[in-house]
Amino acid sequence: METYKIYIDGTWVTADEGSNLEVHNPATGELIANVPNGGEKETKEAIEAAHQAFTEWSAVPANIRSGYLRRVYQLMMERQNEIARVMTLEQGKPLKEAIGEVHYAAGFLDWYAEEAKRIYGETIPAWSPNKRLMVLKQPVGVVAAITPWNFPAAMITRKIAPALAAGCTVVLKPASQTPLTAIKLFEIFEEAGIPKGVVNLVTGSAQKIGKALMEDTRVRKLTFTGSTEVGKKLMEQSAQTVKKVSLELGGHAPLIVFEDADLDKAVEGALASKLRNCGQTCISSNRFYVHHKIKEVFIEKLKEKLKDFKVGNGMEEGVEVGPLIDGKSFERIKAQINDAVAKGAKIEFGGKAEHNGITQQGGYFIVPTLLSNVTGEMLVTKEETFGPVIPVITFETDEEVIKMANDTNYGLAAYFFTESLSRSMRVAEKLEFGIIGINDGKTSTPQAPFGGYKESGIGREGGHYGLEEFLEVKYISMEI
Ligand code: ADP
């Protein structure tokens, strides 16, 4: 069994206390590796390294910083299979999806390698003939990046690529369930020759590392992806030192199928937005609003497709739905299904005891479960599910469904299917969500802004918006 190290100031080190965190394969329950259980001491060392490195790194010309990012991109692509295998082992997603994630993750390096060269300032016309007004964009400073387990590579590159492009230095704390993918990426950062101290990796106690990062005045920016609950805590902690914050938090995406939708497209979009990563994404569709006139046909078509989905260990050929990350997820999803059934929902597919449960291998699997007769009283329509459950609710009018869709504290992604152009625009404008998929269940891409309204977050990642989050605006007024 390999025991990995963390990366501070360009050196691979163990944690001071010498204790380790165990990493398990969610498909089998098997222990696959140990990583250092870092805490306050390691975090402070990493912050110091990032702080020291900042002066030089922020002064590196943009085209040179771009070159480093491009090199990381190339190495990730060369090693895509190796990274993907590690990801499937620790996270569970099917290998094909893991390779897809590596491409998506590398895409941020490619994109920000370009954007690094385009951090433009501004000149502003003055009201006085002897004044000159300018705006400079400068890197914000040391960045604390905290990432979740559902996209073990992409959530890291979506933060680190723009941070480095802007000229910032970084301390990363990856999710405890998936530190091995992070370690692989840091091996690549090292191989790409990123100067020491520019990127630092600390695995270990989330609370201790988080607290040390948030208390430190040298850390000027928090970029976090994870639960709304933890995001709120971090926002509160970061308030003490008034850090800039970007938060990508939970979601509760509605997916609306209007009566004029192309139903094959809608079914395809529903499955793409629901079953990717076993429903464990913050933009997974969570509530399916289907016009009452087409409900029966939609359910039949969906059932037909669901029969083909192979659930199992992501390493096996042909598996399309992997295990859930852990037992806690399994219990939450089962409770949501049971609550829905107790309140009158009908199981159209999956959901039954013989399909769902702990397998002999020790992993936690849930067969995609389709529920009809769902109402707003059920937990599935209120709580984030983070699993392969499709609750179908019917509606009659556009106004009614828009109201239901917006009736949530979350506001990350929303999807709808229609063949009407005017309805597309009307509905897109009225939905209170940061990401809208129209006839599209796969919206994520490095060049577009990703982020939410309401309690789904603050700020945007991806595209030129993602770079702004790591830049300060410096206004210069000069009298000549
Ligand atoms: P998820 O449900 O996706 O695991 P979490 O919000 O629990 O979402 O975790 C996201 C990231 O935040 C992980 O890296 C986790 O270790 C970290 N985290 C959890 N609790 C805290 C905390 N109190 N302070 C800082 N980071 C935390």
mmCIF file with all atom_site columns, N, CA, C and O in Angstrom, residues 70-94:
data_model
loop_
_atom_site.group_PDB
_atom_site.id
_atom_site.type_symbol
_atom_site.label_atom_id
_atom_site.label_alt_id
_atom_site.label_comp_id
_atom_site.label_asym_id
_atom_site.label_entity_id
_atom_site.label_seq_id
_atom_site.pdbx_PDB_ins_code
_atom_site.Cartn_x
_atom_site.Cartn_y
_atom_site.Cartn_z
_atom_site.occupancy
_atom_site.B_iso_or_equiv
_atom_site.pdbx_formal_charge
_atom_site.auth_seq_id
_atom_site.auth_comp_id
_atom_site.auth_asym_id
_atom_site.auth_atom_id
_atom_site.pdbx_PDB_model_num
ATOM 1   N N  . ARG A 1 70 ? 0.330   25.821 -20.623 1.00 0.00 ? 70 ARG A N  1
ATOM 2   C CA . ARG A 1 70 ? 0.250   24.992 -21.814 1.00 0.00 ? 70 ARG A CA 1
ATOM 3   C C  . ARG A 1 70 ? 0.976   23.657 -21.599 1.00 0.00 ? 70 ARG A C  1
ATOM 4   O O  . ARG A 1 70 ? 0.512   22.595 -21.979 1.00 0.00 ? 70 ARG A O  1
ATOM 5   N N  . ARG A 1 71 ? 2.105   23.721 -20.893 1.00 0.00 ? 71 ARG A N  1
ATOM 6   C CA . ARG A 1 71 ? 2.882   22.503 -20.616 1.00 0.00 ? 71 ARG A CA 1
ATOM 7   C C  . ARG A 1 71 ? 2.081   21.558 -19.705 1.00 0.00 ? 71 ARG A C  1
ATOM 8   O O  . ARG A 1 71 ? 2.066   20.353 -19.914 1.00 0.00 ? 71 ARG A O  1
ATOM 9   N N  . VAL A 1 72 ? 1.415   22.133 -18.707 1.00 0.00 ? 72 VAL A N  1
ATOM 10  C CA . VAL A 1 72 ? 0.592   21.297 -17.814 1.00 0.00 ? 72 VAL A CA 1
ATOM 11  C C  . VAL A 1 72 ? -0.522  20.634 -18.632 1.00 0.00 ? 72 VAL A C  1
ATOM 12  O O  . VAL A 1 72 ? -0.805  19.444 -18.486 1.00 0.00 ? 72 VAL A O  1
ATOM 13  N N  . TYR A 1 73 ? -1.125  21.417 -19.521 1.00 0.00 ? 73 TYR A N  1
ATOM 14  C CA . TYR A 1 73 ? -2.186  20.888 -20.389 1.00 0.00 ? 73 TYR A CA 1
ATOM 15  C C  . TYR A 1 73 ? -1.675  19.681 -21.178 1.00 0.00 ? 73 TYR A C  1
ATOM 16  O O  . TYR A 1 73 ? -2.306  18.619 -21.214 1.00 0.00 ? 73 TYR A O  1
ATOM 17  N N  . GLN A 1 74 ? -0.492  19.879 -21.782 1.00 0.00 ? 74 GLN A N  1
ATOM 18  C CA . GLN A 1 74 ? 0.051   18.787 -22.618 1.00 0.00 ? 74 GLN A CA 1
ATOM 19  C C  . GLN A 1 74 ? 0.328   17.535 -21.781 1.00 0.00 ? 74 GLN A C  1
ATOM 20  O O  . GLN A 1 74 ? 0.000   16.419 -22.182 1.00 0.00 ? 74 GLN A O  1
ATOM 21  N N  . LEU A 1 75 ? 0.905   17.727 -20.613 1.00 0.00 ? 75 LEU A N  1
ATOM 22  C CA . LEU A 1 75 ? 1.213   16.575 -19.765 1.00 0.00 ? 75 LEU A CA 1
ATOM 23  C C  . LEU A 1 75 ? -0.060  15.859 -19.306 1.00 0.00 ? 75 LEU A C  1
ATOM 24  O O  . LEU A 1 75 ? -0.112  14.634 -19.231 1.00 0.00 ? 75 LEU A O  1
ATOM 25  N N  . MET A 1 76 ? -1.091  16.653 -19.001 1.00 0.00 ? 76 MET A N  1
ATOM 26  C CA . MET A 1 76 ? -2.364  16.018 -18.593 1.00 0.00 ? 76 MET A CA 1
ATOM 27  C C  . MET A 1 76 ? -2.929  15.178 -19.726 1.00 0.00 ? 76 MET A C  1
ATOM 28  O O  . MET A 1 76 ? -3.446  14.080 -19.511 1.00 0.00 ? 76 MET A O  1
ATOM 29  N N  . MET A 1 77 ? -2.849  15.703 -20.932 1.00 0.00 ? 77 MET A N  1
ATOM 30  C CA . MET A 1 77 ? -3.382  14.951 -22.065 1.00 0.00 ? 77 MET A CA 1
ATOM 31  C C  . MET A 1 77 ? -2.557  13.686 -22.316 1.00 0.00 ? 77 MET A C  1
ATOM 32  O O  . MET A 1 77 ? -3.103  12.620 -22.603 1.00 0.00 ? 77 MET A O  1
ATOM 33  N N  . GLU A 1 78 ? -1.235  13.819 -22.168 1.00 0.00 ? 78 GLU A N  1
ATOM 34  C CA . GLU A 1 78 ? -0.381  12.637 -22.361 1.00 0.00 ? 78 GLU A CA 1
ATOM 35  C C  . GLU A 1 78 ? -0.682  11.560 -21.325 1.00 0.00 ? 78 GLU A C  1
ATOM 36  O O  . GLU A 1 78 ? -0.604  10.380 -21.582 1.00 0.00 ? 78 GLU A O  1
ATOM 37  N N  . ARG A 1 79 ? -0.995  12.011 -20.105 1.00 0.00 ? 79 ARG A N  1
ATOM 38  C CA . ARG A 1 79 ? -1.222  11.051 -19.005 1.00 0.00 ? 79 ARG A CA 1
ATOM 39  C C  . ARG A 1 79 ? -2.696  10.808 -18.730 1.00 0.00 ? 79 ARG A C  1
ATOM 40  O O  . ARG A 1 79 ? -3.063  10.438 -17.617 1.00 0.00 ? 79 ARG A O  1
ATOM 41  N N  . GLN A 1 80 ? -3.560  11.086 -19.685 1.00 0.00 ? 80 GLN A N  1
ATOM 42  C CA . GLN A 1 80 ? -4.995  11.039 -19.407 1.00 0.00 ? 80 GLN A CA 1
ATOM 43  C C  . GLN A 1 80 ? -5.463  9.692  -18.871 1.00 0.00 ? 80 GLN A C  1
ATOM 44  O O  . GLN A 1 80 ? -6.291  9.641  -17.952 1.00 0.00 ? 80 GLN A O  1
ATOM 45  N N  . ASN A 1 81 ? -4.922  8.615  -19.402 1.00 0.00 ? 81 ASN A N  1
ATOM 46  C CA . ASN A 1 81 ? -5.395  7.298  -18.955 1.00 0.00 ? 81 ASN A CA 1
ATOM 47  C C  . ASN A 1 81 ? -4.984  7.012  -17.518 1.00 0.00 ? 81 ASN A C  1
ATOM 48  O O  . ASN A 1 81 ? -5.755  6.477  -16.720 1.00 0.00 ? 81 ASN A O  1
ATOM 49  N N  . GLU A 1 82 ? -3.758  7.388  -17.215 1.00 0.00 ? 82 GLU A N  1
ATOM 50  C CA . GLU A 1 82 ? -3.231  7.166  -15.861 1.00 0.00 ? 82 GLU A CA 1
ATOM 51  C C  . GLU A 1 82 ? -4.036  7.986  -14.829 1.00 0.00 ? 82 GLU A C  1
ATOM 52  O O  . GLU A 1 82 ? -4.435  7.460  -13.777 1.00 0.00 ? 82 GLU A O  1
ATOM 53  N N  . ILE A 1 83 ? -4.313  9.254  -15.150 1.00 0.00 ? 83 ILE A N  1
ATOM 54  C CA . ILE A 1 83 ? -5.078  10.095 -14.215 1.00 0.00 ? 83 ILE A CA 1
ATOM 55  C C  . ILE A 1 83 ? -6.506  9.536  -14.075 1.00 0.00 ? 83 ILE A C  1
ATOM 56  O O  . ILE A 1 83 ? -7.051  9.441  -12.979 1.00 0.00 ? 83 ILE A O  1
ATOM 57  N N  . ALA A 1 84 ? -7.078  9.143  -15.205 1.00 0.00 ? 84 ALA A N  1
ATOM 58  C CA . ALA A 1 84 ? -8.459  8.654  -15.192 1.00 0.00 ? 84 ALA A CA 1
ATOM 59  C C  . ALA A 1 84 ? -8.590  7.381  -14.353 1.00 0.00 ? 84 ALA A C  1
ATOM 60  O O  . ALA A 1 84 ? -9.560  7.206  -13.611 1.00 0.00 ? 84 ALA A O  1
ATOM 61  N N  . ARG A 1 85 ? -7.622  6.511  -14.428 1.00 0.00 ? 85 ARG A N  1
ATOM 62  C CA . ARG A 1 85 ? -7.680  5.261  -13.653 1.00 0.00 ? 85 ARG A CA 1
ATOM 63  C C  . ARG A 1 85 ? -7.658  5.550  -12.150 1.00 0.00 ? 85 ARG A C  1
ATOM 64  O O  . ARG A 1 85 ? -8.424  4.965  -11.384 1.00 0.00 ? 85 ARG A O  1
ATOM 65  N N  . VAL A 1 86 ? -6.786  6.461  -11.767 1.00 0.00 ? 86 VAL A N  1
ATOM 66  C CA . VAL A 1 86 ? -6.719  6.835  -10.346 1.00 0.00 ? 86 VAL A CA 1
ATOM 67  C C  . VAL A 1 86 ? -8.050  7.437  -9.908  1.00 0.00 ? 86 VAL A C  1
ATOM 68  O O  . VAL A 1 86 ? -8.582  7.139  -8.837  1.00 0.00 ? 86 VAL A O  1
ATOM 69  N N  . MET A 1 87 ? -8.607  8.263  -10.802 1.00 0.00 ? 87 MET A N  1
ATOM 70  C CA . MET A 1 87 ? -9.876  8.913  -10.473 1.00 0.00 ? 87 MET A CA 1
ATOM 71  C C  . MET A 1 87 ? -10.988 7.888  -10.277 1.00 0.00 ? 87 MET A C  1
ATOM 72  O O  . MET A 1 87 ? -11.747 7.935  -9.301  1.00 0.00 ? 87 MET A O  1
ATOM 73  N N  . THR A 1 88 ? -11.083 6.935  -11.191 1.00 0.00 ? 88 THR A N  1
ATOM 74  C CA . THR A 1 88 ? -12.130 5.924  -11.057 1.00 0.00 ? 88 THR A CA 1
ATOM 75  C C  . THR A 1 88 ? -11.916 5.099  -9.791  1.00 0.00 ? 88 THR A C  1
ATOM 76  O O  . THR A 1 88 ? -12.878 4.781  -9.085  1.00 0.00 ? 88 THR A O  1
ATOM 77  N N  . LEU A 1 89 ? -10.683 4.791  -9.485  1.00 0.00 ? 89 LEU A N  1
ATOM 78  C CA . LEU A 1 89 ? -10.405 3.993  -8.290  1.00 0.00 ? 89 LEU A CA 1
ATOM 79  C C  . LEU A 1 89 ? -10.850 4.692  -7.010  1.00 0.00 ? 89 LEU A C  1
ATOM 80  O O  . LEU A 1 89 ? -11.397 4.060  -6.117  1.00 0.00 ? 89 LEU A O  1
ATOM 81  N N  . GLU A 1 90 ? -10.604 5.996  -6.917  1.00 0.00 ? 90 GLU A N  1
ATOM 82  C CA . GLU A 1 90 ? -10.930 6.664  -5.645  1.00 0.00 ? 90 GLU A CA 1
ATOM 83  C C  . GLU A 1 90 ? -12.313 7.317  -5.646  1.00 0.00 ? 90 GLU A C  1
ATOM 84  O O  . GLU A 1 90 ? -12.861 7.593  -4.588  1.00 0.00 ? 90 GLU A O  1
ATOM 85  N N  . GLN A 1 91 ? -12.852 7.584  -6.840  1.00 0.00 ? 91 GLN A N  1
ATOM 86  C CA . GLN A 1 91 ? -14.119 8.312  -6.901  1.00 0.00 ? 91 GLN A CA 1
ATOM 87  C C  . GLN A 1 91 ? -15.274 7.448  -7.379  1.00 0.00 ? 91 GLN A C  1
ATOM 88  O O  . GLN A 1 91 ? -16.412 7.691  -7.018  1.00 0.00 ? 91 GLN A O  1
ATOM 89  N N  . GLY A 1 92 ? -14.987 6.465  -8.229  1.00 0.00 ? 92 GLY A N  1
ATOM 90  C CA . GLY A 1 92 ? -16.024 5.526  -8.641  1.00 0.00 ? 92 GLY A CA 1
ATOM 91  C C  . GLY A 1 92 ? -16.601 5.740  -10.024 1.00 0.00 ? 92 GLY A C  1
ATOM 92  O O  . GLY A 1 92 ? -17.209 4.840  -10.595 1.00 0.00 ? 92 GLY A O  1
ATOM 93  N N  . LYS A 1 93 ? -16.430 6.932  -10.626 1.00 0.00 ? 93 LYS A N  1
ATOM 94  C CA . LYS A 1 93 ? -17.109 7.167  -11.905 1.00 0.00 ? 93 LYS A CA 1
ATOM 95  C C  . LYS A 1 93 ? -16.559 6.237  -12.984 1.00 0.00 ? 93 LYS A C  1
ATOM 96  O O  . LYS A 1 93 ? -15.378 5.861  -12.931 1.00 0.00 ? 93 LYS A O  1
ATOM 97  N N  . PRO A 1 94 ? -17.403 5.866  -13.947 1.00 0.00 ? 94 PRO A N  1
ATOM 98  C CA . PRO A 1 94 ? -16.941 4.976  -15.012 1.00 0.00 ? 94 PRO A CA 1
ATOM 99  C C  . PRO A 1 94 ? -15.693 5.535  -15.708 1.00 0.00 ? 94 PRO A C  1
ATOM 100 O O  . PRO A 1 94 ? -15.598 6.759  -15.901 1.00 0.00 ? 94 PRO A O  1
#
